[in-house]
mmCIF file of C-alpha atoms in Angstrom:
data_model
loop_
_atom_site.group_PDB
_atom_site.id
_atom_site.type_symbol
_atom_site.label_atom_id
_atom_site.label_comp_id
_atom_site.label_asym_id
_atom_site.label_seq_id
_atom_site.Cartn_x
_atom_site.Cartn_y
_atom_site.Cartn_z
ATOM 1 C CA MET A 20 0.000 0.000 0.000
ATOM 2 C CA ALA A 21 1.270 3.487 -0.777
ATOM 3 C CA GLN A 22 2.723 5.342 2.168
ATOM 4 C CA ASP A 23 0.231 8.182 1.858
ATOM 5 C CA LYS A 24 -2.720 5.806 2.298
ATOM 6 C CA PHE A 25 -4.139 4.649 5.591
ATOM 7 C CA GLU A 26 -3.424 1.052 6.428
ATOM 8 C CA SER A 27 -6.298 -1.243 7.349
ATOM 9 C CA THR A 28 -7.024 -1.000 11.031
ATOM 10 C CA GLN A 29 -5.867 -3.855 13.198
ATOM 11 C CA TRP A 30 -8.334 -3.405 16.030
ATOM 12 C CA SER A 31 -6.460 -5.821 18.265
ATOM 13 C CA VAL A 32 -3.512 -3.388 18.206
ATOM 14 C CA VAL A 33 -5.723 -0.325 18.770
ATOM 15 C CA LEU A 34 -7.511 -1.955 21.689
ATOM 16 C CA ALA A 35 -4.243 -3.164 23.209
ATOM 17 C CA ALA A 36 -2.858 0.366 22.952
ATOM 18 C CA GLY A 37 -5.866 1.722 24.839
ATOM 19 C CA ASN A 38 -5.322 -0.516 27.836
ATOM 20 C CA GLN A 39 -3.453 0.549 30.950
ATOM 21 C CA GLN A 40 0.254 1.302 30.612
ATOM 22 C CA THR A 41 1.791 -2.120 30.150
ATOM 23 C CA VAL A 42 4.573 -3.489 28.008
ATOM 24 C CA VAL A 43 1.946 -4.768 25.566
ATOM 25 C CA SER A 44 0.163 -1.402 25.377
ATOM 26 C CA ARG A 45 3.436 0.477 24.831
ATOM 27 C CA LYS A 46 4.376 -1.882 21.994
ATOM 28 C CA ALA A 47 0.915 -1.469 20.496
ATOM 29 C CA LEU A 48 1.221 2.332 20.675
ATOM 30 C CA ALA A 49 4.590 2.154 18.941
ATOM 31 C CA THR A 50 3.046 -0.011 16.223
ATOM 32 C CA LEU A 51 0.209 2.489 15.724
ATOM 33 C CA CYS A 52 2.662 5.372 15.403
ATOM 34 C CA GLU A 53 4.807 3.494 12.888
ATOM 35 C CA THR A 54 1.750 2.389 10.921
ATOM 36 C CA TYR A 55 -0.055 5.719 10.712
ATOM 37 C CA TRP A 56 2.839 8.217 10.687
ATOM 38 C CA PRO A 57 3.273 8.134 6.864
ATOM 39 C CA ALA A 58 -0.428 8.662 6.131
ATOM 40 C CA LEU A 59 -0.811 11.503 8.637
ATOM 41 C CA TYR A 60 2.390 13.116 7.375
ATOM 42 C CA ALA A 61 1.053 12.922 3.792
ATOM 43 C CA TYR A 62 -2.259 14.408 4.939
ATOM 44 C CA ILE A 63 -0.451 17.339 6.581
ATOM 45 C CA ARG A 64 1.711 17.837 3.456
ATOM 46 C CA ARG A 65 -1.443 17.958 1.318
ATOM 47 C CA ARG A 66 -2.657 20.796 3.555
ATOM 48 C CA GLY A 67 0.247 22.826 2.126
ATOM 49 C CA TYR A 68 2.866 22.540 4.852
ATOM 50 C CA PRO A 69 6.520 22.351 3.746
ATOM 51 C CA VAL A 70 8.397 19.085 4.341
ATOM 52 C CA GLU A 71 10.156 20.102 7.548
ATOM 53 C CA ASP A 72 7.059 21.703 9.047
ATOM 54 C CA ALA A 73 4.951 18.670 8.158
ATOM 55 C CA GLN A 74 7.512 16.362 9.771
ATOM 56 C CA ASP A 75 7.566 18.495 12.918
ATOM 57 C CA LEU A 76 3.771 18.714 13.058
ATOM 58 C CA THR A 77 3.348 14.983 12.565
ATOM 59 C CA GLN A 78 5.864 14.274 15.301
ATOM 60 C CA GLU A 79 4.221 16.785 17.639
ATOM 61 C CA PHE A 80 0.787 15.295 16.924
ATOM 62 C CA PHE A 81 1.983 11.847 17.927
ATOM 63 C CA THR A 82 3.773 13.224 20.989
ATOM 64 C CA ARG A 83 0.559 14.836 22.203
ATOM 65 C CA PHE A 84 -1.483 11.825 21.147
ATOM 66 C CA LEU A 85 0.713 9.565 23.267
ATOM 67 C CA GLU A 86 0.639 11.968 26.216
ATOM 68 C CA HIS A 87 -3.146 11.917 26.294
ATOM 69 C CA ILE A 88 -3.673 8.320 25.155
ATOM 70 C CA SER A 89 -7.296 8.853 24.337
ATOM 71 C CA LEU A 90 -7.830 5.403 22.862
ATOM 72 C CA GLN A 91 -9.886 4.003 25.704
ATOM 73 C CA ASN A 92 -13.096 5.247 24.094
ATOM 74 C CA VAL A 93 -12.487 3.962 20.565
ATOM 75 C CA SER A 94 -14.011 0.749 19.292
ATOM 76 C CA PRO A 95 -14.944 -0.813 15.962
ATOM 77 C CA GLU A 96 -18.610 -0.134 16.749
ATOM 78 C CA LYS A 97 -17.979 3.622 16.975
ATOM 79 C CA GLY A 98 -16.463 3.953 13.507
ATOM 80 C CA LEU A 99 -13.249 3.801 11.571
ATOM 81 C CA PHE A 100 -9.999 4.345 13.440
ATOM 82 C CA ARG A 101 -8.621 6.346 10.516
ATOM 83 C CA SER A 102 -11.602 8.712 10.828
ATOM 84 C CA TYR A 103 -10.783 9.155 14.508
ATOM 85 C CA LEU A 104 -7.139 9.894 13.666
ATOM 86 C CA LEU A 105 -8.049 12.343 10.900
ATOM 87 C CA ALA A 106 -10.467 14.201 13.161
ATOM 88 C CA SER A 107 -7.771 14.317 15.842
ATOM 89 C CA VAL A 108 -5.106 15.649 13.468
ATOM 90 C CA LYS A 109 -7.525 18.224 12.009
ATOM 91 C CA HIS A 110 -8.260 19.463 15.521
ATOM 92 C CA PHE A 111 -4.546 19.515 16.295
ATOM 93 C CA LEU A 112 -3.744 21.538 13.146
ATOM 94 C CA ALA A 113 -6.564 24.000 13.863
ATOM 95 C CA ASN A 114 -5.017 24.679 17.257
ATOM 96 C CA GLU A 115 -1.478 25.111 15.933
#
């Protein structure tokens, strides 16, 4: 799959990442960041940000995302994980 496309959601990883801070949840969070970084970076670039700014913004988004770990309320029944991420990054960019 192209790097600017969202990967299919592996809900087992998302749900593991939303659990309490454990070794498994930290590994799952790392997997989510690695999986979705390219697509979110491409999204930010398409919004017109230069390469370095887009890299910094993507990194800052994930830093804040990990600080707040707001995955405990996500589930397959509530919608697509990529929609949740896009809404989160849009909100982040609006506040920057």
